[in-house]
Every structure is written in structure tokens, then in C-alpha cells.
Amino acid sequence: MEKALNSSEILPSKSSQVLSRNEAESSKEGDNSKRQWEKRVGFVLVHAGAGYHSESKAKEYKHVCKRACKKAIEKLQAGDLATDAVTAALVELEDSPFTNAGMGSNLNLLGKIECDASIMDGKSLSFGAVGSLSGIKNPVLAANKLLCEGQKGKLSAGRIPPCFLVGDGAFKWAVDHGIPTCPQDIMATKLSLAAFKRNKRKLELAEKVETDFIQYKKRRQSSEKENDSGTLDTVGAIVVDQDGNVAAAVSSGGLAMKHPGRVGQAALYGCGCWAENTGVHNPYSTAVSTSGCGEHLVRTILARECSLALQAEDAHQALLESMQNKFIGSPFLANEESILGGVIVLRSCRCSTKPSSADEKQALLGKWVRDSYREVMMFGNSEGNNSTQHLTNILFWFLNRTDFIFSLQWNFYGVIQQRVCALVTCQRRMVKPRRTFLGYLRVQ
């Protein structure tokens, strides 16, 4: 790629007096290729949830995150919309039996899979979501279809098109609009069925001893220790396309052994994801995807709150204060003993300045690695030496009620082709099993 961008090989030397027709056409094609390549600027960040992830499956989690990024990047390179790219990323995550979304999701009390998903387009501010949806392998496809259909305008007789559907109504609508179905016995994998049987035995045992509080408490603590291989939370992605438009999406199978019909933050407006392009009142484009305990995220409308915080000049400090005051210390969660929530956020804007050299751009990646090596295991590379139109700040947050676990801010110029895989692990003070937050990001 660098060879194709070398001006000495695209244009003739100064000593040449006349260009042949073939040389002129070759030069024109080279310029067009250069402009086209320069335009293909995009960013993708995905996460596989903030639940209990087995260390033995860390490799599979990283691989599925990498594949999700690759699918989204392919969409961006083809010139597709940010919503198409973020949908492609989540489809890959939902198809994995290791994530709690789509295939292999947690089963509810009746042994049935019910999924939630939502997507938001920062350009149009359109939103689509499905909740408690069964029989659909990729609920994010149904959510995206709702978003697209809603953008077409009113239905016959002036009816308002839906943006959020649940249960049987959501399933019938999805089938009518060509979304592929999948039987329950196929969606429930060996891993999810084994987890359901194990959790069901624990629940039955707990109910037998619930009159004895001490025994119940001991068994509950033991259950938490043994459940470190289960997945609990939402998967998500945020995307910036080549035109600077942002999009965000989330998908989740919900809590294990949840009550049938329960809908979590992954399907609710302003709670699971948020995306908003720059505008008159917004100097920055923002995208947010959340993960954690759905009830906590719903009662604090966390995705929307984080987006508002990102509009501040000092986004890092504003986001920290917002997470502390409006989530960790929120009066709506005052009676909760343990609060769990995490977000991936992105802020971008048009940038008038740019690095003066490839070395300076290489240093941007190097600074991120040096500043974070104590908390992150990663690998990455960087190549390319072109300028870009966007400067983006990425901040990772993973917090609980007692302390600030992890934060990362990285400034980059988008035409740098880089791939960074991050595995963040943390030890919660209030729960003994270790929690992991898995993510993969890629710039193209």
C-alpha cells in the first residue's frame, strides 16, 4: 500500500517531457486509487461483555472479537453505512457459541432463549430494538430492520412505524420481513444447556434451604464461585464510517435463569447503546455501548448519560464524574449492594491539525501501549503514512461500586492502519471470581 502511495512511482519524473497515453492513464488510475484509499477511513471497536469469562476460553473470545472487527471493516471498505458495519460485527458475535448473544445465550427459568438487541444511527438518530425475542438467530438483524423500515416514513393510513417490538409480535414481524429463523434446540448449545442444568440444580437447592439464612448464604457464595465460566452480559460494538458517521449496537441473551419476558438494557432506548453525530448543539460525534447488570443500566440510562458527558471539553474528567455521580453513586441505585457496569465510548470530530510525520503517528500508538501496559495485555502493529480527517478519543471504562478499575484514552489519526487486541482483567472487591472485559479494535 505504501508503494502505491509513493508519488515518485505514480507520477513521471521531472526530466520527462511528454507523457504517453498509457502513462497518463496509469497516473490517473494511481491518483484515483490514492484518493479512494484515503477516503476509506473507519474505526471499529467491539466487546464480548463484562461477565464471568473462563480463562480457558480467552483465546476464543479474542478470535471472535477479531472476526467481528474484520466483518465490520469489510463493510466500511465497501462503502456501506456505519449501521451496516456495526450490524455485521454483532452478527459475528451472536453466531459464536461463546458469547451471551444469539447462539448459545443464557436460558431463562423455563429453559428458553429470549434475546434483546438494539441499534442506533448517529446520522439520522433512528433507533431499532427487539426484546424477549425467541426463534431468531441474529436479533440484531431484526433491530436493524426496524431501524431501516422506520426511516422510510409512515405506514399506510398514516400509522407510525414501530421502533421497538417484543415477544411473539417481534418474532412475527421479523419473519414477515425476511429475518432468518432458528429453532430453540439449535440455538441452545451444549454449553448453555449444561449451564442451565447446573443453575437449575442450584436454584432448587437454594429454595429448599431458604428458611435457613446462614445455609442459604453459604450456598449462594459457593454458587458464585462455581459460576465463573458463565457469561452474563451484553456484547456490543461502535463504529465510525468513512464519512465520520457513528453507529452503536448491543445484543444480549440476558441473565441466566431470568424470568420469562424480562427485557434488559440491551433493548431499551438510551440504556444499551447511543450514537449521535455532531450537530448544532453537539461539537462532537459520540457512540456508546454498555455492558453490565441490565437493571442497573436501565435505572440510570447510562448510555445517554455517557454521551452527554463526552460533549464536555475535558471528556475524560466529565465521563469519570458522570460514571461516579450518575451511576456508581446514583440515588436510583442507593439500595444496591453491588453495582456492575461497563461502557465502551468513542468521541470524534473533524480535525484541522495532523501529525507532521509518520514517526509522530507511530508515537501515538506507542504512547498508548506504554501508558497501559500494566493493565492491558495486547498486541498490535502500525503502518501507513497518510493524513486523515478525523481525530478520535477512545475511553474504556470498567467500574464497580467500590473503585475505579480501568480507564484508557487514546488519540489516533484514522488512516494509520492499526490493529490492537486488548484483554482487560480485574478483580472485584465484592465478588471473588475474577471478571474479564474483552475487546478488540481495528482502524482501517
XYZ file of C-alpha atoms in Angstrom:
444
model
C 0.000 0.000 0.000
C 2.827 2.382 0.794
C 4.304 1.688 -2.639
C 1.071 2.667 -4.324
C 1.100 5.967 -2.442
C 4.685 6.871 -3.372
C 4.406 9.938 -5.617
C 7.628 9.129 -7.419
C 6.064 5.946 -8.734
C 2.657 7.410 -9.502
C 3.830 10.494 -11.367
C 6.560 10.756 -14.085
C 9.989 12.176 -13.263
C 10.709 15.873 -13.826
C 13.036 15.015 -16.732
C 10.170 13.555 -18.740
C 8.911 15.991 -21.365
C 5.902 14.129 -22.737
C 3.640 11.571 -21.145
C 2.459 8.719 -23.280
C -1.234 7.896 -23.267
C -0.612 4.731 -21.271
C 1.476 6.615 -18.722
C -1.193 9.297 -18.378
C -3.910 6.709 -17.854
C -1.725 4.878 -15.358
C -1.099 8.125 -13.483
C -4.806 8.924 -13.420
C -5.665 5.469 -12.115
C -2.981 5.825 -9.460
C -4.375 9.179 -8.308
C -7.900 7.760 -8.201
C -6.669 4.762 -6.240
C -4.879 7.073 -3.811
C -7.932 9.254 -3.265
C -10.155 6.208 -2.880
C -7.784 4.650 -0.348
C -7.517 7.898 1.586
C -11.291 8.076 1.814
C -11.573 4.613 3.312
C -11.191 5.689 6.888
C -13.066 3.761 9.515
C -12.972 2.628 13.089
C -14.480 -0.412 14.790
C -14.464 -1.330 18.475
C -16.232 -4.405 19.856
C -16.514 -6.042 23.264
C -17.622 -9.502 24.336
C -19.241 -8.490 27.598
C -18.234 -7.789 31.176
C -19.362 -11.028 32.760
C -17.633 -14.098 34.135
C -15.414 -15.344 31.322
C -13.467 -18.564 31.579
C -9.727 -18.108 31.220
C -9.612 -21.304 29.180
C -11.821 -19.638 26.559
C -9.940 -16.326 26.405
C -8.448 -17.307 23.061
C -11.892 -17.988 21.572
C -13.208 -14.665 22.865
C -10.349 -12.754 21.268
C -10.763 -14.623 17.997
C -14.477 -13.891 17.747
C -13.860 -10.219 18.560
C -11.216 -10.103 15.846
C -13.564 -11.703 13.314
C -16.301 -9.240 14.257
C -13.967 -6.310 13.603
C -12.898 -7.803 10.293
C -16.501 -8.178 9.120
C -17.278 -4.581 10.033
C -14.127 -3.268 8.343
C -15.030 -5.139 5.152
C -18.380 -3.358 5.159
C -16.719 0.027 5.635
C -14.215 -0.659 2.858
C -17.096 -1.483 0.543
C -18.615 1.930 1.287
C -21.531 0.630 3.360
C -23.194 2.616 6.122
C -21.986 2.650 9.703
C -25.177 0.839 10.739
C -24.442 -1.962 8.269
C -20.915 -2.295 9.637
C -21.948 -2.382 13.288
C -24.667 -4.920 12.446
C -22.124 -7.147 10.694
C -19.900 -7.038 13.766
C -22.712 -8.079 16.086
C -23.890 -10.865 13.786
C -20.429 -12.396 14.121
C -20.601 -12.080 17.912
C -24.109 -13.561 18.018
C -23.045 -16.548 15.904
C -20.354 -17.511 18.402
C -21.372 -20.150 20.980
C -19.036 -18.497 23.498
C -20.905 -15.186 23.809
C -24.150 -14.474 25.616
C -25.958 -13.255 22.500
C -27.838 -15.125 19.787
C -26.494 -18.686 19.597
C -25.616 -20.107 22.992
C -27.368 -17.404 25.016
C -28.368 -17.908 28.633
C -31.601 -19.820 29.151
C -34.460 -18.456 31.247
C -36.336 -20.239 34.040
C -38.287 -22.302 31.512
C -35.190 -23.348 29.592
C -35.908 -20.992 26.704
C -33.683 -18.431 24.981
C -35.048 -14.874 24.824
C -32.771 -12.231 23.322
C -32.590 -8.439 23.378
C -30.853 -6.206 20.842
C -30.808 -2.589 19.714
C -29.024 -0.333 17.256
C -28.784 3.442 16.832
C -27.724 5.504 13.833
C -25.881 8.705 14.727
C -26.668 10.417 11.428
C -30.463 10.086 11.442
C -30.776 9.399 15.202
C -33.025 6.474 14.268
C -33.344 3.593 16.706
C -34.453 -0.015 16.396
C -34.810 -2.671 19.085
C -36.269 -6.069 19.903
C -36.826 -7.568 23.329
C -37.560 -11.031 24.699
C -37.222 -12.388 21.160
C -37.135 -16.152 20.592
C -36.579 -18.171 17.436
C -34.316 -15.638 15.702
C -30.624 -16.496 15.442
C -29.488 -12.883 14.993
C -31.764 -10.465 16.884
C -29.603 -7.515 15.792
C -30.794 -8.127 12.214
C -34.376 -7.623 13.369
C -33.385 -4.477 15.267
C -31.569 -3.091 12.229
C -34.546 -3.906 10.014
C -36.822 -1.978 12.363
C -34.442 0.979 12.133
C -34.366 0.852 8.323
C -38.129 0.470 7.970
C -38.685 3.358 10.343
C -36.548 5.612 8.151
C -38.931 5.048 5.231
C -41.637 7.119 6.870
C -45.211 6.461 7.927
C -47.106 3.285 7.138
C -50.451 3.057 5.352
C -53.230 5.217 6.748
C -50.644 7.418 8.441
C -49.585 4.830 11.025
C -46.325 5.365 12.907
C -43.807 2.581 12.205
C -42.606 0.724 15.319
C -39.059 1.095 16.600
C -39.265 -1.430 19.452
C -41.047 -4.793 19.430
C -41.074 -7.641 21.951
C -42.042 -11.288 22.249
C -44.276 -13.017 19.719
C -45.057 -9.741 17.988
C -41.372 -9.128 17.360
C -40.928 -12.682 16.044
C -43.847 -12.423 13.611
C -42.652 -9.025 12.377
C -39.134 -10.367 11.843
C -40.411 -13.364 9.871
C -42.620 -11.115 7.719
C -39.570 -9.003 6.886
C -37.323 -11.868 5.894
C -35.214 -12.314 9.027
C -33.963 -15.944 9.225
C -35.434 -18.071 12.000
C -33.706 -20.709 14.112
C -35.270 -23.446 16.301
C -34.692 -23.290 20.033
C -32.940 -26.662 20.134
C -30.303 -25.371 17.715
C -29.796 -22.008 19.429
C -29.264 -23.732 22.776
C -25.721 -25.093 22.618
C -24.182 -27.825 24.770
C -22.525 -25.153 26.893
C -25.736 -23.204 27.524
C -27.739 -26.365 28.254
C -25.117 -27.588 30.704
C -25.127 -24.193 32.427
C -28.939 -24.270 32.621
C -28.983 -27.714 34.253
C -26.299 -26.663 36.705
C -28.089 -23.422 37.611
C -31.418 -25.208 37.921
C -29.975 -27.639 40.464
C -28.515 -24.741 42.434
C -31.836 -22.896 42.365
C -33.752 -25.932 43.598
C -31.214 -26.469 46.351
C -31.380 -22.819 47.386
C -35.174 -22.944 47.583
C -35.005 -25.929 49.923
C -32.796 -24.135 52.407
C -34.137 -20.593 52.074
C -35.651 -20.763 55.544
C -32.158 -21.128 56.971
C -30.475 -17.845 56.038
C -26.974 -18.890 57.019
C -27.003 -22.072 54.946
C -28.572 -20.238 52.039
C -25.921 -17.538 52.170
C -23.110 -20.100 52.184
C -24.570 -21.972 49.241
C -25.100 -18.739 47.323
C -21.466 -17.759 47.806
C -20.408 -21.222 46.660
C -22.628 -20.829 43.615
C -20.911 -17.579 42.698
C -17.510 -19.243 42.885
C -18.570 -22.079 40.613
C -20.239 -19.790 38.099
C -17.055 -18.139 36.868
C -17.349 -19.878 33.491
C -20.780 -18.460 32.710
C -21.377 -15.428 30.534
C -23.690 -12.822 31.951
C -23.647 -9.649 29.945
C -24.158 -7.787 26.714
C -21.906 -7.785 23.663
C -21.615 -4.590 21.667
C -19.848 -2.548 19.029
C -19.320 1.065 17.995
C -18.323 2.227 14.513
C -17.233 5.346 12.644
C -17.581 5.128 8.856
C -15.529 6.860 6.161
C -17.766 9.947 6.283
C -17.493 10.362 10.040
C -20.951 8.968 10.820
C -21.209 6.948 14.025
C -23.339 3.960 14.978
C -23.651 1.727 18.028
C -25.341 -1.587 18.762
C -25.764 -4.127 21.560
C -27.095 -7.671 21.827
C -27.689 -9.923 24.816
C -29.239 -13.163 25.935
C -29.882 -11.619 29.333
C -29.289 -13.007 32.801
C -29.127 -16.735 33.401
C -32.369 -18.132 34.863
C -34.156 -14.835 34.265
C -37.938 -14.647 34.442
C -39.627 -15.209 31.058
C -40.415 -11.909 29.382
C -37.652 -9.986 31.134
C -36.174 -7.233 28.944
C -32.759 -5.808 29.767
C -30.887 -2.649 28.855
C -29.783 -4.099 25.504
C -33.222 -3.350 24.083
C -34.032 -0.054 25.791
C -33.543 3.432 24.374
C -30.668 5.328 25.953
C -29.633 2.381 28.120
C -27.878 -0.171 25.915
C -26.344 1.991 23.217
C -26.244 5.546 21.929
C -24.939 7.180 18.749
C -25.175 10.838 17.760
C -23.385 12.767 15.044
C -22.004 16.236 15.565
C -24.611 18.980 15.202
C -25.592 22.493 16.223
C -25.637 21.587 19.906
C -23.084 18.773 19.717
C -19.493 19.717 18.881
C -18.524 16.033 18.862
C -19.932 12.832 17.419
C -20.335 10.193 20.118
C -21.004 6.459 20.258
C -21.581 4.359 23.376
C -22.208 0.669 24.063
C -22.834 -0.598 27.592
C -22.490 -3.887 29.432
C -23.274 -4.985 32.949
C -26.312 -5.619 35.106
C -29.279 -4.641 32.937
C -31.453 -3.352 35.766
C -28.678 -1.022 36.950
C -28.067 0.328 33.453
C -31.778 0.844 32.806
C -32.421 2.798 36.009
C -29.525 5.158 35.283
C -29.941 5.442 31.469
C -26.183 5.021 31.320
C -25.573 5.128 27.560
C -27.271 8.501 27.181
C -25.545 9.930 30.260
C -22.126 8.920 28.930
C -22.867 10.503 25.563
C -23.754 13.797 27.226
C -20.555 13.698 29.275
C -18.473 13.234 26.128
C -19.567 16.636 24.828
C -17.536 18.364 27.534
C -14.160 19.832 26.595
C -12.409 17.585 29.102
C -14.237 14.395 28.177
C -12.073 12.182 30.347
C -12.877 14.083 33.542
C -16.520 14.603 32.599
C -17.025 10.916 31.932
C -15.331 9.981 35.195
C -17.603 12.335 37.124
C -20.672 11.107 35.269
C -19.892 7.462 35.998
C -19.201 8.253 39.636
C -22.151 10.566 40.291
C -24.803 9.195 37.939
C -24.007 5.501 38.071
C -21.812 4.360 40.964
C -23.278 6.942 43.350
C -26.680 7.269 41.701
C -29.613 7.708 44.116
C -31.546 5.278 41.904
C -29.093 2.536 42.932
C -28.652 3.573 46.554
C -30.042 0.299 47.900
C -27.909 -1.945 45.705
C -25.069 -3.782 47.430
C -23.029 -4.449 44.294
C -23.164 -2.338 41.147
C -21.673 -3.551 37.895
C -21.449 -1.642 34.633
C -19.012 -1.018 31.839
C -19.014 1.082 28.686
C -17.009 1.476 25.530
C -17.274 5.027 24.249
C -15.982 6.996 21.317
C -15.824 10.700 20.568
C -14.824 12.050 17.172
C -14.728 15.357 15.359
C -13.312 16.979 12.250
C -9.667 17.691 12.853
C -7.751 20.584 11.288
C -4.361 19.500 12.617
C -2.484 16.352 11.734
C 0.811 14.680 12.519
C 3.769 16.110 10.643
C 5.466 12.775 10.087
C 4.995 9.035 10.153
C 7.211 8.882 13.241
C 4.821 11.180 15.092
C 1.869 8.985 14.179
C 3.759 5.900 15.226
C 4.349 7.597 18.587
C 0.579 7.910 19.096
C 0.264 4.152 19.184
C 3.453 3.802 21.197
C 2.209 6.197 23.873
C -0.967 4.172 24.258
C 0.981 0.950 24.727
C 3.423 2.469 27.215
C 0.714 4.138 29.254
C -1.343 0.972 29.527
C 0.976 -1.994 29.674
C 0.420 -2.608 33.375
C -3.295 -3.078 32.892
C -3.673 -4.468 29.382
C -2.336 -7.478 27.527
C -2.191 -6.589 23.847
C -0.540 -6.974 20.519
C -0.625 -4.586 17.605
C 1.030 -3.108 14.580
C 1.020 0.209 12.769
C 1.809 1.107 9.220
C 0.971 3.741 6.645
C 1.867 7.418 6.498
C -1.154 9.371 5.294
C -3.132 12.139 6.942
C -6.765 11.852 7.912
C -9.921 13.847 8.525
C -10.834 12.659 11.979
C -9.264 12.696 15.397
C -10.892 10.286 17.796
C -10.680 9.795 21.540
C -11.416 6.358 22.903
C -12.037 5.802 26.576
C -12.571 2.359 28.092
C -14.316 2.218 31.432
C -14.982 -0.710 33.720
C -16.199 0.274 37.141
C -17.943 -1.161 40.154
C -19.317 0.496 43.257
C -16.106 0.450 45.259
C -13.354 1.602 42.952
C -12.312 2.771 39.517
C -10.980 -0.290 37.743
C -9.629 0.732 34.366
C -9.520 3.681 32.000
C -7.741 4.277 28.755
C -7.647 7.262 26.438
C -6.063 7.039 23.038
C -5.819 9.695 20.347
C -5.208 8.459 16.828
C -5.348 9.594 13.218
C -7.545 7.240 11.304
C -5.658 6.459 8.113
C -2.974 4.743 10.155
C -3.718 1.056 9.665
C -3.518 -0.450 13.131
C -4.844 -3.457 14.935
C -4.817 -3.728 18.681
C -6.272 -6.569 20.705
C -6.929 -5.801 24.366
C -7.734 -8.207 27.164
C -8.545 -6.375 30.378
C -8.889 -8.328 33.616
C -9.841 -7.007 37.015
C -10.564 -8.308 40.494
C -13.744 -7.049 42.112
C -13.542 -6.463 45.829
C -17.063 -7.628 46.488
C -17.065 -10.802 44.384
C -14.221 -13.311 44.495
C -14.307 -14.722 40.936
C -12.275 -12.658 38.516
C -14.135 -10.736 35.866
C -12.796 -10.013 32.422
C -13.661 -7.379 29.878
C -12.733 -8.449 26.369
C -12.479 -6.151 23.394
C -10.898 -5.782 20.006
C -10.459 -2.629 17.995
C -9.304 -2.006 14.480
C -8.682 1.066 12.354
C -8.564 0.915 8.580
